[in-house]
XYZ file of C-alpha atoms in Angstrom:
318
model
C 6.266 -66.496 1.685
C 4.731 -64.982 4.738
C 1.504 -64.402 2.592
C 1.321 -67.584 0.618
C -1.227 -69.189 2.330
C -3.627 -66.094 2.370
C -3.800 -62.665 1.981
C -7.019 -60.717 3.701
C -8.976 -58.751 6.281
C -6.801 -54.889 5.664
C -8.099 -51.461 7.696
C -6.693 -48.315 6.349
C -5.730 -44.840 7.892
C -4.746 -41.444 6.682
C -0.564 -41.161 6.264
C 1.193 -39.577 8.204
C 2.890 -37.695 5.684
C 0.375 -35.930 3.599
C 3.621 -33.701 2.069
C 2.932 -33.528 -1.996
C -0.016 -34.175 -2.909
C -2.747 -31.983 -4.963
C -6.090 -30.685 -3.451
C -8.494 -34.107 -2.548
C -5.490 -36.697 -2.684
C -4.714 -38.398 0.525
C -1.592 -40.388 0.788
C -3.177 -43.999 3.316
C -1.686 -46.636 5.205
C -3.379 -50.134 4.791
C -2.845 -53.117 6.948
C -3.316 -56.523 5.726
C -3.650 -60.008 7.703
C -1.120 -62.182 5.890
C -1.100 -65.855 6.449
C 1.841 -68.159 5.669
C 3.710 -71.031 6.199
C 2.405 -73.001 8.620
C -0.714 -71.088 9.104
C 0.685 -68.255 11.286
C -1.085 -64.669 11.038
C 1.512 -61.522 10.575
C 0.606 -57.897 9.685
C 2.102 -56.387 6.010
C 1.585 -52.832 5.274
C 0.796 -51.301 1.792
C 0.752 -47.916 1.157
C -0.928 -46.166 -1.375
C -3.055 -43.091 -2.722
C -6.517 -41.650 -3.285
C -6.690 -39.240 -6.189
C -9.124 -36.153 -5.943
C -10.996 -38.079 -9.096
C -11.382 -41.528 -7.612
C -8.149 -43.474 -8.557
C -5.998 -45.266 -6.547
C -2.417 -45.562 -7.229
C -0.230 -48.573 -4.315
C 3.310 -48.538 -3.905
C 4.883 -51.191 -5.405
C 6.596 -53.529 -2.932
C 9.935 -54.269 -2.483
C 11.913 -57.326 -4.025
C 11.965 -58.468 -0.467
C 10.370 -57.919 2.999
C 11.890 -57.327 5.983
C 10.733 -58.646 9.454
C 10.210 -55.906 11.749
C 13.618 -55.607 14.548
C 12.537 -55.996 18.834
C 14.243 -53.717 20.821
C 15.701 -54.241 24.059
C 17.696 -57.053 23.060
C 16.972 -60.726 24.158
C 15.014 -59.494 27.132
C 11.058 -59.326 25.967
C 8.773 -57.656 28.023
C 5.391 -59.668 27.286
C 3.105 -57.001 28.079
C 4.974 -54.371 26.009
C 6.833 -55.450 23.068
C 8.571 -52.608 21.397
C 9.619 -53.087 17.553
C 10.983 -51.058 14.541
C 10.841 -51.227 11.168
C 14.444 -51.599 9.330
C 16.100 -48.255 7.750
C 16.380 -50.339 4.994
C 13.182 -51.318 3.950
C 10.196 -49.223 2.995
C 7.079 -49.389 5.247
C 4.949 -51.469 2.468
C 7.303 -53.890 2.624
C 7.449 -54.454 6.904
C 6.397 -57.375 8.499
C 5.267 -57.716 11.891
C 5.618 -61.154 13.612
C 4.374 -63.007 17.044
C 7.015 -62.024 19.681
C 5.172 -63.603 22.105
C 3.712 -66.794 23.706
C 0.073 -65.639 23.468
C 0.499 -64.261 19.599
C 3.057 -67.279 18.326
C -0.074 -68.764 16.486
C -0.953 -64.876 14.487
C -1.343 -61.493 14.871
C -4.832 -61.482 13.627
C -7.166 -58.604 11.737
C -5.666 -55.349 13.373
C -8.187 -52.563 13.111
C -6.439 -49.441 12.495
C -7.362 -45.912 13.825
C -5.816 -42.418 13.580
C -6.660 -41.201 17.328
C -6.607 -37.078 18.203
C -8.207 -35.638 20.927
C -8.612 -31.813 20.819
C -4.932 -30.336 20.176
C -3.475 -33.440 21.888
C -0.472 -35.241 18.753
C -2.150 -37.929 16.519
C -1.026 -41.543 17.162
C -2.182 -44.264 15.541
C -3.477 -47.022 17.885
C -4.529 -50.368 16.644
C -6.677 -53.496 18.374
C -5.729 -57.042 16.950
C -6.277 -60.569 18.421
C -2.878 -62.429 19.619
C -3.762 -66.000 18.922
C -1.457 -68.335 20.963
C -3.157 -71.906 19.232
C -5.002 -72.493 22.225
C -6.693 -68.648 23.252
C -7.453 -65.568 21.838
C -6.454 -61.972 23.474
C -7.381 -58.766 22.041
C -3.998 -56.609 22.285
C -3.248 -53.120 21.154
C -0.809 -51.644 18.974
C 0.633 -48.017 19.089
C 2.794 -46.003 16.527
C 3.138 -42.742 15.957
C 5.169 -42.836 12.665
C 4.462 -46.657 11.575
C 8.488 -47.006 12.292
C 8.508 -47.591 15.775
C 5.745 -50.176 17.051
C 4.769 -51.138 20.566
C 2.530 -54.282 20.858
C 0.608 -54.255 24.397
C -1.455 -56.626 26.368
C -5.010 -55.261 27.292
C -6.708 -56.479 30.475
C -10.805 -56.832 31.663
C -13.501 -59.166 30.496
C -13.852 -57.481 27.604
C -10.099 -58.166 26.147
C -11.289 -61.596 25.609
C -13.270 -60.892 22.595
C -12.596 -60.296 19.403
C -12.999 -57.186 17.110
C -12.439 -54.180 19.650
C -12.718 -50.842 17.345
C -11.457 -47.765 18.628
C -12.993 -44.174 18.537
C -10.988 -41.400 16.922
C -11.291 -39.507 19.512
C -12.860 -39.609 23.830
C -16.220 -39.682 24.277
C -16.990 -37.576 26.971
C -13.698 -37.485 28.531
C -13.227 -41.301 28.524
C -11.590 -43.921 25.360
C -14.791 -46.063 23.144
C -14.759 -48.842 21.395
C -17.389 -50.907 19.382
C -16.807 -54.774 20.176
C -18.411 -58.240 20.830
C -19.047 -59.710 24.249
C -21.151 -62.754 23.497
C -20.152 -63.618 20.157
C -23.316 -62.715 18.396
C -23.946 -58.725 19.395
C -22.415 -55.362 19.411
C -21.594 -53.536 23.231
C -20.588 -49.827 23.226
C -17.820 -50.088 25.842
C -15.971 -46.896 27.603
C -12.696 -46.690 30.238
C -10.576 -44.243 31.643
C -7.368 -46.893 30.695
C -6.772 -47.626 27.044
C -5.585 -50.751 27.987
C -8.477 -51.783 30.173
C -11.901 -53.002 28.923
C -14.612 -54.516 30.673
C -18.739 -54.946 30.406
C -20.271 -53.019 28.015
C -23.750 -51.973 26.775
C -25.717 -53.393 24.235
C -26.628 -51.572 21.615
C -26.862 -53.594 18.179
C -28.339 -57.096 17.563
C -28.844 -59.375 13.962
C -31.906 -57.934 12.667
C -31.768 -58.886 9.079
C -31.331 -62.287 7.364
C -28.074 -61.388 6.225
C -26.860 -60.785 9.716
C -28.900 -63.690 10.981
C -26.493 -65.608 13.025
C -24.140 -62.645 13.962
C -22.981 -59.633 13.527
C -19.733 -57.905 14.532
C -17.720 -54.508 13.776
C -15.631 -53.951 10.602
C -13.237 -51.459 12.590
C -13.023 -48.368 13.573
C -16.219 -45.576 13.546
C -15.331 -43.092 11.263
C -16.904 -39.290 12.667
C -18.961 -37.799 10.026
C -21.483 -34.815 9.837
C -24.472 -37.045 10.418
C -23.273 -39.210 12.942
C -20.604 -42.028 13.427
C -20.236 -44.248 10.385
C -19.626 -47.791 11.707
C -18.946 -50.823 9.304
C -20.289 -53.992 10.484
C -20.045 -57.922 9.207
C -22.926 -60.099 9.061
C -23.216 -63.838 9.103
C -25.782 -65.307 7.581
C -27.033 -68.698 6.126
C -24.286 -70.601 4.647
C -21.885 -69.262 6.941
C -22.023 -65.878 4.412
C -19.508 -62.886 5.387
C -21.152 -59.905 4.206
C -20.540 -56.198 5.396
C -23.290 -53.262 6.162
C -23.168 -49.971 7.669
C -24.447 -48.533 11.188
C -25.292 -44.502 11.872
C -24.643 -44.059 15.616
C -25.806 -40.539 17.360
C -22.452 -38.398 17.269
C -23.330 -37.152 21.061
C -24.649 -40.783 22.492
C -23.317 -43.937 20.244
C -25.450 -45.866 22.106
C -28.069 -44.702 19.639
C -28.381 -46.011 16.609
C -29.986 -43.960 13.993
C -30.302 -45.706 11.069
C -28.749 -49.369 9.349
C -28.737 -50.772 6.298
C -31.318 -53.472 5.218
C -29.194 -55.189 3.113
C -25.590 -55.915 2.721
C -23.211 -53.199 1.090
C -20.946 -55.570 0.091
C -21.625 -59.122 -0.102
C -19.700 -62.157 -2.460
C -20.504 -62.871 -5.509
C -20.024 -65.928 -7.844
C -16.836 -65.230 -8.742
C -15.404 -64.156 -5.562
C -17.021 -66.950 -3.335
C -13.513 -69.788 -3.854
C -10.731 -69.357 -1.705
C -8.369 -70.031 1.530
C -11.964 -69.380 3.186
C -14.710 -69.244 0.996
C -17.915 -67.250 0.858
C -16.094 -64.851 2.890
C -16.037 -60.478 2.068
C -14.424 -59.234 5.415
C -13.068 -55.425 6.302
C -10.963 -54.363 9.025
C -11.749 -50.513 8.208
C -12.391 -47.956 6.117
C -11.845 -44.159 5.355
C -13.612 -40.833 4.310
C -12.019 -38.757 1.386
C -13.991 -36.344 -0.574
C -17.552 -37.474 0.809
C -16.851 -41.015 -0.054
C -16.304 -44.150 1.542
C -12.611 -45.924 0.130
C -13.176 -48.830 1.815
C -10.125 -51.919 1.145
C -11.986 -55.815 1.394
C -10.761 -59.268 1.610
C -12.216 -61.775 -0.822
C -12.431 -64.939 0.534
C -9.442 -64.685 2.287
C -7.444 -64.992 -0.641
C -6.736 -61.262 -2.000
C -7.924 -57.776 -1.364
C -10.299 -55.710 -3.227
C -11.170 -51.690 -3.113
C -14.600 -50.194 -3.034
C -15.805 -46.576 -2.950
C -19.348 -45.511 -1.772
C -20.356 -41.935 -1.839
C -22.020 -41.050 1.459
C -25.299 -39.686 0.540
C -26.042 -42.756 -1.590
C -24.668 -45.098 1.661
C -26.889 -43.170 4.094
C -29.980 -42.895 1.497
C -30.010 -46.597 2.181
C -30.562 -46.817 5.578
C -33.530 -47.155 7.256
């Protein structure tokens, strides 16, 4: 039921446990936007695995699903909500509701990221916009174990946009993220406080008629030999959600090497129907074995999978 309405918009990140598996499997976490009664956004959780030959095998959910538990009793803290997952339930089959005034209309598109800085513990941060019915608020999530949740306001100009994706790791010393300021363009954007974001530096604009009318990130930058890999989203005519790829300089991601012409993904005739139609949307994507696994929504109605090996997605750009 909390997905009836719509199911879309998923990032994915490496597990945590990795325990297993053969050579060139890695086990993933994907997060999905799910829509239900009454319209109201929540975050599910699937998780599933890569095989070293290009299948995918997801865990099959649960009979039921579980609301994730607050903790600390009756007494929420608004800019810190802290939440677990029941011992009961598995993690694809967790639910994360509003808790708050500012999310009780959704918990919209989190963009996952695995963050590590030099020997410093992984912890998995994510950025999602806490729609209260009347304003949006990006607002950051932060697990180290995807049992134990805290969901966290985020302050500066810049926390009033949509689509902030995270870095894996500091840029010279200081957090990055990839976001919109204007609702048409991308800014690079760096602070000393994760939790703090304002003005930023522009650094991508529509170019292409695909991306006519705007063009946004599809999550995190994923760090590869030739550069940062960024996913973007185009809008073009028709109101047409398609999604391309951006090479940033590894050193300086203000520079922008190379970008594909044309979509990478874009919908098709048979994909174009649904909750909202004309729509291909990604919150993030992964690299296993030289390829881009990258999970889409389709029209906001279900979620497809897509792999791209990287010398044929950079051989594209121009």
């Amino acid at each position: 039921s909390y997905a009836a309405a719509a199911l879309m918009n998923p990032s994915v990140v490496p597990h945590p446990d990795q325990s297993g598996l053969k050579p060139g499997d890695m086990r993933f976490v994907m997060s999905l936007r799910a829509v239900g009664e009454g319209h109201i956004s929540s975050i599910a959780f699937r998780e599933g695995i890569i095989f070293a030959d290009g299948s995918l095998s997801l865990m099959p959910p649960p009979p039921f699903a579980m609301a994730a538990n607050g903790i600390g009793g009756k007494r929420v803290d608004y800019d810190n909500v802290k939440c677990e997952r029941s011992e009961h339930v598995s993690l694809s089959g967790t639910v994360i509701f509003p808790f708050t005034p500012q999310q009780r209309n959704g918990l919209e598109d989190l963009r996952l990221v695995r963050f590590q800085d030099g020997d410093e513990e992984p912890v998995y941060y994510g950025t999602y916009t806490a729609y209260s019915g009347a304003s949006i608020a990006s607002e950051l999530m932060v697990t180290s174990d995807f049992r134990k949740f805290s969901l966290q306001t985020m302050r500066g100009k810049a926390s009033k946009n949509k689509g902030m994706g995270l870095f894996p790791k500091k840029i010279d010393g200081a957090y990055a993220v990839i976001g919109r300021q204007d609702n048409e363009n991308l800014f690079f954007m760096q602070s000393d406080d994760l939790r703090t974001w304002e003005d930023g530096e522009k650094i991508l604009q529509p170019k292409y008629a695909w991306e006519r009318i705007q063009i946004g990130n599809c999550g995190a930058p994923v760090e590869i030999e030739e550069g940062w890999l960024l996913l973007t989203h185009g809008v073009g005519a028709m109101r047409q959600y398609s999604i391309g790829a951006v090479l940033l300089d590894k050193k300086n991601p203000r520079k922008v090497l190379a970008r594909t012409p044309h979509p990478i993904v874009r919908p098709s005739d048979e994909t174009r129907e649904g909750y909202v139609p004309n729509v291909v949307y990604t919150c993030g994507g992964l690299v296993n074995n030289n390829e881009l696994f990258m999970p889409y929504g389709v029209a906001d109605s279900s979620v497809a999978f897509c792999a791209i090996p990287l010398p044929d997605l950079l051989a594209q750009m121009i």
